[in-house]
Coordinates of C-alpha atoms in Angstrom, one line a residue:
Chain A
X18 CA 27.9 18.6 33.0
X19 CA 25.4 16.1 31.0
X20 CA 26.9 15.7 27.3
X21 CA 24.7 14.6 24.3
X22 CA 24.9 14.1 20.6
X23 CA 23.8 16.5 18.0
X24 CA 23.4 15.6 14.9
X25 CA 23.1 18.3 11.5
X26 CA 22.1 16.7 9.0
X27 CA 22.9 19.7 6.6
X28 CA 27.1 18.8 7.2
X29 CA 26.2 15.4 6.9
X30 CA 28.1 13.7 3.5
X31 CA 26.8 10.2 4.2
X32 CA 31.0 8.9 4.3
X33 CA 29.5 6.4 7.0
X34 CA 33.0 6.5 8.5
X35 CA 31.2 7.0 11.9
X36 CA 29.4 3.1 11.0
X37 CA 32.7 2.3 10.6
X38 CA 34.6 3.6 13.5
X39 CA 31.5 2.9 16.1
X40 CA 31.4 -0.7 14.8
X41 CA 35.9 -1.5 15.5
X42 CA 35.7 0.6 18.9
X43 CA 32.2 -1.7 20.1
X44 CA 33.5 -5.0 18.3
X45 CA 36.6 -5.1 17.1
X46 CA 34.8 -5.9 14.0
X47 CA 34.8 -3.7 10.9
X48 CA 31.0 -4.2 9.8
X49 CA 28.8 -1.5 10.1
X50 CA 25.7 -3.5 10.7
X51 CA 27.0 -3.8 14.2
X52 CA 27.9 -0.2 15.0
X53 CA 25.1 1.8 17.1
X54 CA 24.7 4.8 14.7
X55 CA 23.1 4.4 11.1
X56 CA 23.4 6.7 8.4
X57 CA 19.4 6.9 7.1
X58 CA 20.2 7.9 3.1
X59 CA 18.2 9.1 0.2
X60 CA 20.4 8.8 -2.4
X61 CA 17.9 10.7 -5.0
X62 CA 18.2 13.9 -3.3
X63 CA 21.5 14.3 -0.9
X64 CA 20.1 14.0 2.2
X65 CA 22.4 12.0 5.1
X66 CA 20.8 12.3 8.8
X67 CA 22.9 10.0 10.9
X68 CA 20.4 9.0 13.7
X69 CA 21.7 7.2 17.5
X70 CA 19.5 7.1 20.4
X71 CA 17.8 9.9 21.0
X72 CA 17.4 8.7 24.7
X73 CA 13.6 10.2 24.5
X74 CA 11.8 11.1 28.2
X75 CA 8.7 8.5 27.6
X76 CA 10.9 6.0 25.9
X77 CA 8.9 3.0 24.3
X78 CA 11.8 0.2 24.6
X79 CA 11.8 0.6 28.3
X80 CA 8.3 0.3 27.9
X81 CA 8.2 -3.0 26.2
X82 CA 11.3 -4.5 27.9
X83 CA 9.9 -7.6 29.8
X84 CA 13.1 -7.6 31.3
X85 CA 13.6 -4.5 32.7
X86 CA 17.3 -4.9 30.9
X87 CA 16.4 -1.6 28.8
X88 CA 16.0 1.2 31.6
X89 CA 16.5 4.5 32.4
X90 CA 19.9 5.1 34.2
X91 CA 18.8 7.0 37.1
X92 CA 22.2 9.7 37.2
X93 CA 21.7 11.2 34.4
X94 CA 18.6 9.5 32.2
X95 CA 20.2 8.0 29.9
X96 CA 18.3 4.7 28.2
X97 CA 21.1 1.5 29.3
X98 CA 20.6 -1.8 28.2
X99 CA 22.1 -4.7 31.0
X100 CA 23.6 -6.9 28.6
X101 CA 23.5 -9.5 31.3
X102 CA 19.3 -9.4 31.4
X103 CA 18.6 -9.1 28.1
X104 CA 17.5 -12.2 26.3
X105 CA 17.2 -10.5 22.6
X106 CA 13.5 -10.5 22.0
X107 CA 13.5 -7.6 19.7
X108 CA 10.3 -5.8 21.1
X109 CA 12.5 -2.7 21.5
X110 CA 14.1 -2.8 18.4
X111 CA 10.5 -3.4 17.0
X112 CA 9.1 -0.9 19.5
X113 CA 11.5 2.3 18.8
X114 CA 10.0 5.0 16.3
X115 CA 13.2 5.8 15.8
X116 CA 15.2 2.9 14.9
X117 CA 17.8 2.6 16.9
X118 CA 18.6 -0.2 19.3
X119 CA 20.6 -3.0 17.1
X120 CA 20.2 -6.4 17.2
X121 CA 24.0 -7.7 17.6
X122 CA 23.9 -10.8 15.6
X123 CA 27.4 -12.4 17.3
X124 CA 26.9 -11.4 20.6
X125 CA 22.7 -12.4 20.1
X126 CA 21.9 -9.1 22.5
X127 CA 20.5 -5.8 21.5
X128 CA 22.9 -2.9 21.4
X129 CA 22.6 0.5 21.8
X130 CA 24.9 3.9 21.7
X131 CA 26.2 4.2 25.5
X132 CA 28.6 7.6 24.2
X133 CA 31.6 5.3 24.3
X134 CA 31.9 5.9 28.1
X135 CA 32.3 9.5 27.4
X136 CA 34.5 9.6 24.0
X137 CA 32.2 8.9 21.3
X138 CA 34.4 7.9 18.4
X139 CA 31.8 9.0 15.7
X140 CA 32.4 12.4 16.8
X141 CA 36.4 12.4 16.7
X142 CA 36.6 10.7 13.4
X143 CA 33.7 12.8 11.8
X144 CA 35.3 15.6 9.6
X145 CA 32.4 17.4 9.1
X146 CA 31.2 17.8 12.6
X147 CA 28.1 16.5 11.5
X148 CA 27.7 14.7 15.3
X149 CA 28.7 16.5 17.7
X150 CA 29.0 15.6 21.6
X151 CA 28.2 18.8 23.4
X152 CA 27.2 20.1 27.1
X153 CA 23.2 19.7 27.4
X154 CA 23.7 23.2 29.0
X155 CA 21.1 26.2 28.7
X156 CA 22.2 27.6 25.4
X157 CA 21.6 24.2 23.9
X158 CA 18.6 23.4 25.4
X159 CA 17.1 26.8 24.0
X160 CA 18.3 25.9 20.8
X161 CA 16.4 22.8 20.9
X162 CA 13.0 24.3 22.1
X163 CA 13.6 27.0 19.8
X164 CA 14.2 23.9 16.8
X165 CA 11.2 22.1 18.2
X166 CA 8.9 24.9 18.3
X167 CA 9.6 26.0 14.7
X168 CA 8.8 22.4 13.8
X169 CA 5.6 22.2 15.6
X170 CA 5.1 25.5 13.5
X171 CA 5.7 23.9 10.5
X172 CA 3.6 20.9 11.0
X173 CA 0.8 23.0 11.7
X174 CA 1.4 24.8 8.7
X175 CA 1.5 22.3 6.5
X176 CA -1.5 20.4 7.9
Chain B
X17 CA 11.0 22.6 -19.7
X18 CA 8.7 22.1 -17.7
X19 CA 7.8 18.9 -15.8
X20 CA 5.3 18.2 -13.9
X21 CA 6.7 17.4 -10.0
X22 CA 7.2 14.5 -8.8
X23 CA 8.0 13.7 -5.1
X24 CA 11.7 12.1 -5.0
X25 CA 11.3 11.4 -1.3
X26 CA 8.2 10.2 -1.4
X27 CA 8.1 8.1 -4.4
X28 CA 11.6 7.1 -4.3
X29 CA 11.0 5.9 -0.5
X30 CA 11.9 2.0 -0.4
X31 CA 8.5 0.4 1.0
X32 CA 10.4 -1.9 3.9
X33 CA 8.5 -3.9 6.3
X34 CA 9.9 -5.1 10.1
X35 CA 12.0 -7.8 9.5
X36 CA 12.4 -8.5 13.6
X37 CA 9.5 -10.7 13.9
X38 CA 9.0 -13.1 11.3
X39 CA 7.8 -16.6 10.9
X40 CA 8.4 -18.1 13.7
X41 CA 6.3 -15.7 15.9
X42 CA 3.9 -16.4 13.4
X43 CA 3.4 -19.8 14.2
X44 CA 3.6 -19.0 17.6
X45 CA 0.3 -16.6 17.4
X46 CA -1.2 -18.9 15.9
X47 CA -0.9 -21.9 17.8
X48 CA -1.7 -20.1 20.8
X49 CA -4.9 -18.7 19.6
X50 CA -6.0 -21.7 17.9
X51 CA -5.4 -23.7 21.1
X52 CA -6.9 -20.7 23.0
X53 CA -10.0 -21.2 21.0
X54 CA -10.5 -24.2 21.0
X55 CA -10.2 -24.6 24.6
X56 CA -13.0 -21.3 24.4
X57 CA -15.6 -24.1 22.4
X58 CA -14.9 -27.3 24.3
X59 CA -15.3 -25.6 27.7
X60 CA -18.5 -23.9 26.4
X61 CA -19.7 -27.4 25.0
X62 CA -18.4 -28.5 28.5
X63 CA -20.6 -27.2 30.5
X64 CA -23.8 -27.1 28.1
X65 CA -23.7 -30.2 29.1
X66 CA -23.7 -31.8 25.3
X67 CA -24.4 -35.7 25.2
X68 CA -21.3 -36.9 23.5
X69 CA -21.4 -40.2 22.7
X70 CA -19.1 -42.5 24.8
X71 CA -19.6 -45.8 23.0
X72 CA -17.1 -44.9 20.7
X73 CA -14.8 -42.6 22.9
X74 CA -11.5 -44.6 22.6
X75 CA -10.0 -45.7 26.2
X76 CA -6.3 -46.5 27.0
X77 CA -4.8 -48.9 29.7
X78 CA -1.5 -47.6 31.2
X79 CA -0.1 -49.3 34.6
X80 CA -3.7 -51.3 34.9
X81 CA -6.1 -47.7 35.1
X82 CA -8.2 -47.6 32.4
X83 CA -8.2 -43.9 31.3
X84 CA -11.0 -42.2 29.6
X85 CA -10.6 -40.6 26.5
X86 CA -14.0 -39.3 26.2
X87 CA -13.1 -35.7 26.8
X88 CA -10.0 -35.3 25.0
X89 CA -11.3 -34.1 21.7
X90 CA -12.9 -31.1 23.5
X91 CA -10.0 -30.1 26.0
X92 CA -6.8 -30.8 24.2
X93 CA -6.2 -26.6 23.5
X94 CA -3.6 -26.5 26.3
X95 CA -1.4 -28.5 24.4
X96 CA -1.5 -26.7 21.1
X97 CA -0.5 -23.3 23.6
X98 CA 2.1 -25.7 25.6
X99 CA 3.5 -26.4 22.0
X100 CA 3.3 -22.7 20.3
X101 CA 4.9 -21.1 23.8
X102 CA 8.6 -23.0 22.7
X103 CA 9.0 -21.0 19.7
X104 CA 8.6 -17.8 21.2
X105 CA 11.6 -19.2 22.7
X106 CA 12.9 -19.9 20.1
X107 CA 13.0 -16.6 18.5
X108 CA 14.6 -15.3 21.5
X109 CA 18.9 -14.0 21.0
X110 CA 19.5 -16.2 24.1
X111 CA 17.3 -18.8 24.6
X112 CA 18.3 -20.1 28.1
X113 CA 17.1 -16.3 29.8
X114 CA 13.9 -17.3 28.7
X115 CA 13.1 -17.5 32.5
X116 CA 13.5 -13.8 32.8
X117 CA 10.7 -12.5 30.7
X118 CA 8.5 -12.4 33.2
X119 CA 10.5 -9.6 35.2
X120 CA 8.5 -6.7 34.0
X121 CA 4.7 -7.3 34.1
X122 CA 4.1 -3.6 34.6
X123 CA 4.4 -2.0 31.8
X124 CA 6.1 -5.1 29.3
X125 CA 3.0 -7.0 27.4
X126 CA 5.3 -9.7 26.8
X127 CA 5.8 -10.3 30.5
X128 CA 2.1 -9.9 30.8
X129 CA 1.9 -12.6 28.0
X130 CA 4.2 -14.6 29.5
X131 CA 2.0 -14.9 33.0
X132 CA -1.4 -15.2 30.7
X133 CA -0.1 -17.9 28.8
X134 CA 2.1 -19.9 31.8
X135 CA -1.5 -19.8 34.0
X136 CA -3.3 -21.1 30.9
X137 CA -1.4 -24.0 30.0
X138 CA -1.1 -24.7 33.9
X139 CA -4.6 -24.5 34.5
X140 CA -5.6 -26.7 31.3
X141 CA -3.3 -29.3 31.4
X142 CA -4.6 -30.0 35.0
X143 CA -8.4 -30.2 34.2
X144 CA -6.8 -32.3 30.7
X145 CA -5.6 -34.5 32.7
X146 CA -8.3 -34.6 35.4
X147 CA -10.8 -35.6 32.9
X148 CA -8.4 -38.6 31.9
X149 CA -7.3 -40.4 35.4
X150 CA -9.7 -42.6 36.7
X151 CA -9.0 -41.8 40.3
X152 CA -11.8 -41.9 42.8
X153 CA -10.3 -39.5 45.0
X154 CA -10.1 -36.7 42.7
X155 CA -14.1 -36.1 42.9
X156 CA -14.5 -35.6 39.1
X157 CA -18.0 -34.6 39.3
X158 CA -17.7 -31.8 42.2
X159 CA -18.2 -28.5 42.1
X160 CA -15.2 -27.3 43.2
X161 CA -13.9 -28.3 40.2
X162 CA -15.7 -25.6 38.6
X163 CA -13.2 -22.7 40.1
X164 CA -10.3 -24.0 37.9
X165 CA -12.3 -24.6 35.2
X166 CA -13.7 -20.7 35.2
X167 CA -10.1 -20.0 35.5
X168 CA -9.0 -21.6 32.8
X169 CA -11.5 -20.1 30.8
X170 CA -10.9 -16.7 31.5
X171 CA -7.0 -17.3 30.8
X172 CA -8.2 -18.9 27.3
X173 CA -9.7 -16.1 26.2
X174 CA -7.0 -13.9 27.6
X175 CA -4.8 -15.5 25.7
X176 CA -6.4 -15.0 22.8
X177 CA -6.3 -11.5 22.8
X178 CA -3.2 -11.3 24.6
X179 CA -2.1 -12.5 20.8
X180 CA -3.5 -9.2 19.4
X181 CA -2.3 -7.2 22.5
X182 CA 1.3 -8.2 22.2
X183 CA 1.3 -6.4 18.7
X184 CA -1.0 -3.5 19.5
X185 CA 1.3 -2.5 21.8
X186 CA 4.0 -1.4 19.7
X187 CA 3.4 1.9 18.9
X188 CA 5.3 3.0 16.3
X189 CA 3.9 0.3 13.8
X190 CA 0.6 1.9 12.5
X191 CA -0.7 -1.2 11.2
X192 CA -0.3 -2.7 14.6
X193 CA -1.9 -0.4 16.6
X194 CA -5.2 -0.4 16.7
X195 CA -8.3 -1.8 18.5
X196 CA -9.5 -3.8 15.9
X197 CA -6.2 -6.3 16.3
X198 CA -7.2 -7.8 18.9
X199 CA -10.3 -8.7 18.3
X200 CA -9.3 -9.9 14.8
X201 CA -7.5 -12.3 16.4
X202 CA -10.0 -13.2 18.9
X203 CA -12.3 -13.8 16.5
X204 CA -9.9 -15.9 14.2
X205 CA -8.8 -17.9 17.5
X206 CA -12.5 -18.5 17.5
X207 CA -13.2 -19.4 14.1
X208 CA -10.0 -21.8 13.7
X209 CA -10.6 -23.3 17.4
X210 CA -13.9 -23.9 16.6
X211 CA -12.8 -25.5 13.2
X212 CA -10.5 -27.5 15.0
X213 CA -12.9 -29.0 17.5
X214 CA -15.3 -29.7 14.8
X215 CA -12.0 -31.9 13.0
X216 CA -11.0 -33.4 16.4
X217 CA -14.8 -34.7 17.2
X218 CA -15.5 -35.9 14.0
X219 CA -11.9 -37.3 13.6
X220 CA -12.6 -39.5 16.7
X221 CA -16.3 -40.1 16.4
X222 CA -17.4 -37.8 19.6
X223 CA -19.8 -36.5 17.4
X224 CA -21.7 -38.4 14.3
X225 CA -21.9 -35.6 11.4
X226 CA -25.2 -35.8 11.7
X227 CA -25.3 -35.0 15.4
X228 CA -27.5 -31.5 16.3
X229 CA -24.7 -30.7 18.3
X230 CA -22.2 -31.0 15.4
X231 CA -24.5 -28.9 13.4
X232 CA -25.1 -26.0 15.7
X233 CA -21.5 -26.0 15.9
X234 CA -20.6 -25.7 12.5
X235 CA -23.2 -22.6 11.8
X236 CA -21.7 -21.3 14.9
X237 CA -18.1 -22.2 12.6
X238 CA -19.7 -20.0 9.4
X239 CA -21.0 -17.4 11.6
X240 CA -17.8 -16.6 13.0
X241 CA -16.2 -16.9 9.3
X242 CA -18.5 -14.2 8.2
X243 CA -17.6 -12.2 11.3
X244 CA -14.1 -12.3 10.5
X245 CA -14.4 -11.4 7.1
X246 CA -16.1 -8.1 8.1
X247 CA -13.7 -7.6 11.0
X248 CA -10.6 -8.0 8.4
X249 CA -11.8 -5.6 6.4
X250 CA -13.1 -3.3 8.3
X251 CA -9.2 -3.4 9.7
X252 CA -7.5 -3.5 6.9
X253 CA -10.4 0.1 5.9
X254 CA -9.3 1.8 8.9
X255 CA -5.5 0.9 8.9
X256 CA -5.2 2.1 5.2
X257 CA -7.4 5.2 6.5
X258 CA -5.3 5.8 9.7
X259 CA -1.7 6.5 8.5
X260 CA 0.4 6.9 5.8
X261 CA 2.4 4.3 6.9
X262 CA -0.5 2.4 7.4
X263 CA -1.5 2.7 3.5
X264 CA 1.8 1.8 2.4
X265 CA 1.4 -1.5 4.8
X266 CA -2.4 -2.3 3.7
X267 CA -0.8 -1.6 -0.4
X268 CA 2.2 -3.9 0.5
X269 CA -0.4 -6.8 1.5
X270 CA -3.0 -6.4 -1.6
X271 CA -1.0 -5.4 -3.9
X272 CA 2.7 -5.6 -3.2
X273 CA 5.2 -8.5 -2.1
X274 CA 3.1 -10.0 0.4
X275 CA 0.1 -10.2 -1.9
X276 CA 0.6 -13.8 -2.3
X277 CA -0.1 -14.6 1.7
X278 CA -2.7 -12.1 1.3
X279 CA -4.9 -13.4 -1.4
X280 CA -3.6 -16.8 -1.9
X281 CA -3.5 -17.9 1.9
X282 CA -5.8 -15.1 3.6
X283 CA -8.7 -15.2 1.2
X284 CA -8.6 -18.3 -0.7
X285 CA -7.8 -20.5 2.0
X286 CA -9.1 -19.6 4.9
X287 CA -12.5 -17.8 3.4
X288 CA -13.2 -19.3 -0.2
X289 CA -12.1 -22.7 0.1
X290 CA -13.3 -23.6 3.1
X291 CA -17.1 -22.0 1.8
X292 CA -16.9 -23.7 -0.9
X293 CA -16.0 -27.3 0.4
X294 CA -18.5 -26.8 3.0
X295 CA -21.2 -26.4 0.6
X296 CA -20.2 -29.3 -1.8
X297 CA -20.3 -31.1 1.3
X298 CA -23.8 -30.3 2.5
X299 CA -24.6 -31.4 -0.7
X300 CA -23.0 -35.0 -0.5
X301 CA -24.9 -35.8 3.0
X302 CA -22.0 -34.8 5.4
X303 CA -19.4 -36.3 3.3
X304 CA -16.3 -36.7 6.1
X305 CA -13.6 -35.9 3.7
X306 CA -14.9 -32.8 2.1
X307 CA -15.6 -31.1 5.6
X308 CA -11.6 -32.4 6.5
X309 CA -10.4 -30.3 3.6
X310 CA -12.2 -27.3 4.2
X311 CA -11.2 -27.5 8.4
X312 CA -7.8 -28.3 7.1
X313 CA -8.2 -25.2 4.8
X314 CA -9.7 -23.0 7.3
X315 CA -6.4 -23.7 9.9
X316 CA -4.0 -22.7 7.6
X317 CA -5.7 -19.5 6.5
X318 CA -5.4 -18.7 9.9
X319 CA -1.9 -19.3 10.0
X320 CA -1.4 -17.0 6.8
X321 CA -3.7 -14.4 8.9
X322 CA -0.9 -13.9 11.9
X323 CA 1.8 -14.3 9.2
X324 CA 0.3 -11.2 6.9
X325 CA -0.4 -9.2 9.4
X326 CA 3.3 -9.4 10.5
X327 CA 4.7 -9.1 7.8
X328 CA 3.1 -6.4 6.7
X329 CA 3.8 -4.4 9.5
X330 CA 6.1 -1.2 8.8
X331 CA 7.7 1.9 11.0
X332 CA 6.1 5.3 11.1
X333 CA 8.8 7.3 9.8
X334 CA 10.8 9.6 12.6
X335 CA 9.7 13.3 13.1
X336 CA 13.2 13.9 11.5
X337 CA 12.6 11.7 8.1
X338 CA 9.4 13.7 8.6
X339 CA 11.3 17.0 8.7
X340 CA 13.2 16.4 5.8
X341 CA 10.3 15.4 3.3
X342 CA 8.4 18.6 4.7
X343 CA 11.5 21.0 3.7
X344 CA 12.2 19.2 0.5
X345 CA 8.0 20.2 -0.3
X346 CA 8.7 23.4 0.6
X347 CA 12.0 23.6 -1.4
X348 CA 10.2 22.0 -4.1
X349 CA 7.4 23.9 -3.9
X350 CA 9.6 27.4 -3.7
X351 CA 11.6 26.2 -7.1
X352 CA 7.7 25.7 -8.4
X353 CA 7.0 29.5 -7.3
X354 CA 9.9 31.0 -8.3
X355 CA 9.3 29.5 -11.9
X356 CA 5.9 30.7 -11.9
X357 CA 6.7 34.3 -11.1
X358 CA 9.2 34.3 -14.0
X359 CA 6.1 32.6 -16.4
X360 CA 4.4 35.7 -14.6
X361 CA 6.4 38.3 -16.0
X362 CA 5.5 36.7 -19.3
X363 CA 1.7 37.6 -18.6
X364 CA 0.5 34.5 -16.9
X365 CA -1.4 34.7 -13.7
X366 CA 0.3 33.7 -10.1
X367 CA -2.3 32.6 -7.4
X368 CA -2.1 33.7 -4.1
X369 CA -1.6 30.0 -2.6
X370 CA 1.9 30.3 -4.5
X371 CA 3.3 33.1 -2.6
X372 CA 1.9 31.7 0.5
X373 CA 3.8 29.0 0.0
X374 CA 7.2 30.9 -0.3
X375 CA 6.8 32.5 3.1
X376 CA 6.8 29.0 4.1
X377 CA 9.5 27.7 2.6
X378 CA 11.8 31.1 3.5
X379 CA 11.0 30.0 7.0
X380 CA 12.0 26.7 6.5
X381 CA 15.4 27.4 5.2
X382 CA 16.3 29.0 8.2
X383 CA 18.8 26.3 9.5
X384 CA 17.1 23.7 11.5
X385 CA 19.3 21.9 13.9
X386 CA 17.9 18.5 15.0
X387 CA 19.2 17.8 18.2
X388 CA 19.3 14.5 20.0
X389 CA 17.1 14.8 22.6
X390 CA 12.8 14.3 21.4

C-alpha cells in the first residue's frame, strides 16, 4: 500500500523537533536549515503548518529540471531528485509554489523529503501527531476530496 | 474596547523576496541581452549595407596576414554572450555538470536556453571571425554566407527573449510571469545593444559623430528608450494589478528595500541621465565625452533593470498559507459578529452581511485537514 504524509496543522506546536530530527537522520548534522521539512510560523497568531513535498500530479520542479534529475518515480509517483544529475541550479527550488526542495549548502545539491526510505523520522519523534505517515487508501483519499472540495467552497465564498 | 481590526496575518506577514537567484544571474541576463542586441543592430547595419569608413578601421598583423578590423565594432555581441554564459555557471551547486543542462529541452527553459545561447555564440563567433581573416578561400563576399548569418540573427534575438523566458517560466513568482517580461527585456537588449554599438563605433572611429548613419542610430537609440519606459511601466501597472503577491513585489521595488536599484539605477541611470547627457550633448556639437557618459549610463541602467526585477521577485503564497489567512478572516470576522450582536441587544442595528458572514465562518471551523497530496 502507497504511504504519504499528513500534516494538521491544528496539533501543530511549532517545537521544530521534526527540523531537527530530519536534518541528523539526512546529515548527520544538527542544523535545521538542511532538514527537508520546514515549520512555516506566524508567531502573532499560533499558527504552525509544517509543509514537505506535497509530491503534486503536474509538478513544476520536474518541469523546469533541465536535467531531468527531478522526476517522477514511475512505481509509485513520487517526485525523486538523482543526486548524481543534479547540478544545483535552483530553478526548482525557485520554481515550487510550495517551498520545498532545499538547497543543501555542504553537499551543493537540492534536497528533497524521500519518506526516509519508508520511516520518516518526523513522524516518530513528533508527539503531537501533527505529521502523520498513513496508507493513501480510499478513506483517505475521500477525506482529501472531501477537504479540497470544502476549500474550493470557501474560496468561492470568499471571492 | 473596541478596536478597529487589524489583519495580524496579513500585516504582520514578513515581505521576503527569492533569495535563489541573485547577482550573478543578473549579470548574466544582462550580458547576454546586451550582447544579443547588439549583435540585433550591427547585423541590421550589416546588411543595410552602411558605408563605414575604413580609412580609420584599425588593422592587426598576426603570423604575416593582415587582419581587418573594419567589422569588429558591429559584430563583437557574441563575445559579450560567450562572456555572460560562464556565470550562469557559476551560479550552478556543481559547476563541472554544467554539461548536463542541456538534457531536458522539452519541457526545462534552461535547457532550451542552454541550446539558444550555445548556437548563438557558435554561429557569431564564426561570422566574427570570418569578417577578420583575410583568407581568399573563404569567399567573404558570397551568398552563402548569408544562411549563417540569418541564423545567427534569429538566435540573437532568441536569446534575447530567451532572457525574459527563462523567468516567465517560473510560475509561482507573480512578478515573473507575465507576457510583458519578455519583451521588456527584448526591448532593453535593444536599447543597451544599440547604445553599445553607438560607444563601440564612435570609440574606434567607424562612424564620425556627425555621420547620418550615427544619427539615425541614435534616434533609433531614444526611440527605443521611450519604448522601454512605457513597456516598464506598463509591467510594473499590470504586475501590481495581477496579484497580491505581485503588489507586494511592485511595493518592495518603489517603495521598499530595493527602492534604491529601482529609482537610483532603473530611473536615474538608465532613463534620466542618459536624456539629459544626450541633450547637453546636442547642444555642444556632438561633444564625444558627453554622449560616453550617457551610453556608459544607459548600460548600467540596464544592468540594474535585470537586477530589480530579480530581486524583486517573491512566491505566491501556498493554497495552505492561503487557507489559514482565509479562516483567521473568518474567525476574525465571527469575534466581530458576535460583538456586534451583543452591541445589538443594546439597541444598535446588525446588518445582514454580519450574519452571513457567521454561516461562513461556522463552516470553516469544521476541522479542515490539509493532506499532503495537491
Amino acid at each position: 500500500m502507497e504511504k504519504m504524509l499528513i500534516v494538521d496543522y491544528e496539533k501543530c506546536t511549532g517545537c521544530r523537533l521534526c527540523e531537527l530530527v530530519c536534518s541528523v537522520f539526512h546529515t548527520g548534522a544538527s542544523n535545521p536549515s538542511r532538514s527537508r521539512i520546514r515549520v512555516i510560523k506566524w508567531e502573532n497568531v499560533g499558527f504552525y503548518l509544517p509543509m514537505t513535498c506535497q509530491n503534486c500530479e503536474t509538478s513544476f520542479c520536474t518541469e523546469v529540471c533541465p536535467t531531468k534529475a527531478c522526476h517522477k518515480d514511475p512505481e509509485n509517483g513520487r517526485v525523486v531528485i538523482d543526486q548524481d544529475k543534479c547540478i544545483g541550479c535552483k530553478t526548482c527550488i525557485i520554481a515550487c509554489p510550495f517551498g520545498h526542495p532545499f538547497f543543501d549548502i555542504k553537499e551543493r545539491v537540492t534536497k528533497k523529503c524521500d519518506y526516509c526510505d519508508g520511516d520518516p523520522q518526523c513522524v516518530s519523534f513528533c508527539d503531537m501527531k501533527a505529521v502523520d505517515y498513513v496508507d493513501a487508501d480510499k478513506v483517505q483519499m475521500a477525506k482529501k476530496r472531501e477537504v479540497a472540495n470544502k476549500f474550493v467552497d470557501l474560496m468561492k465564498q470568499v471571492r | 474596547m473596541r478596536t478597529e481590526h487589524i489583519h495580524p496575518i496579513r500585516n504582520g506577514r514578513h515581505v521576503r523576496p527569492q533569495e535563489e537567484w541573485k547577482e550573478i544571474i543578473a549579470i548574466y541576463l544582462y550580458l547576454a541581452g546586451m550582447g544579443a542586441g547588439s549583435y540585433i543592430i550591427g547585423t541590421l547595419i550589416h546588411w543595410l549595407g552602411v558605408t563605414l569608413n575604413p580609412p580609420s578601421a584599425p588593422s592587426i598583423t598576426l603570423f604575416g596576414y593582415l587582419l581587418d578590423l573594419t567589422k569588429v565594432p558591429i559584430f563583437w555581441g557574441p563575445i559579450m554572450v560567450s562572456i555572460g554564459a560562464p556565470f550562469l555557471i557559476l551560479d550552478l551547486g556543481i559547476k563541472r555538470r554544467f554539461m548536463y543542462a542541456c538534457l531536458n529541452p522539452r519541457t526545462s527553459w534552461v535547457a532550451r536556453g542552454f541550446l539558444i545561447l550555445s548556437t548563438f555564440i557558435v554561429f557569431g563567433l564564426v561570422l566574427l571571425i570570418k569578417s577578420v581573416l583575410p583568407f581568399e578561400w573563404l569567399y567573404a563576399e558570397s551568398a552563402l554566407w548569408h544562411i549563417p548569418e540569418v541564423i545567427a540573427f534569429v538566435f540573437a534575438c532568441g536569446t534575447a527573449i530567451y532572457t525574459g523566458i527563462l523567468l516567465k517560466a517560473t510560475k509561482s513568482i507573480p512578478l515573473w510571469n507575465t507576457n510583458l517580461l519578455p519583451l521588456l527585456f527584448l526591448v532593453s537588449a535593444l536599447s543597451t545593444g544599440s547604445m553599445a554599438i553607438i560607444l563601440s563605433t564612435l570609440g574606434t572611429g567607424l562612424f564620425s559623430h556627425d555621420s547620418g548613419a550615427l544619427k539615425a542610430l541614435m534616434s533609433g537609440e531614444q526611440t527605443l528608450v521611450v519604448i522601454e519606459g512605457i513597456v516598464l511601466y506598463l509591467y510594473l501597472y499590470w504586475s501590481y494589478r495581477a496579484t497580491e503577491q505581485g503588489k507586494d513585489s511592485v511595493r518592495l521595488l518603489l517603495f521598499g528595500e530595493k527602492k534604491l536599484i529601482f529609482w537610483g539605477g532603473i530611473v536615474l541611470l538608465g532613463f534620466i541621465f542618459p536624456v539629459i547627457l544626450k541633450n547637453i550633448a546636442s547642444f555642444f556639437h556632438g561633444n564625444v565625452v558627453l554622449i560616453f557618459v550617457s551610453g556608459l549610463t544607459l548600460l548600467c541602467g540596464g544592468f540594474f533593470l535585470r537586477l530589480g526585477v530579480l530581486s524583486a521577485g517573491m512566491k505566491e503564497q501556498t493554497p495552505m498559507q492561503r487557507l489559514i489567512e482565509i479562516q483567521y478572516d473568518m474567525r476574525a470576522m465571527k469575534m466581530k459578529g458576535l460583538r456586534e450582536r451583543v452591541v445589538d441587544e443594546h439597541g444598535t442595528r446588525t446588518t445582514h452581511k454580519d450574519t452571513r458572514i457567521n454561516d461562513k465562518a461556522q463552516m470553516s471551523n469544521d476541522k479542515l485537514l490539509i493532506t499532503n497530496t495537491e
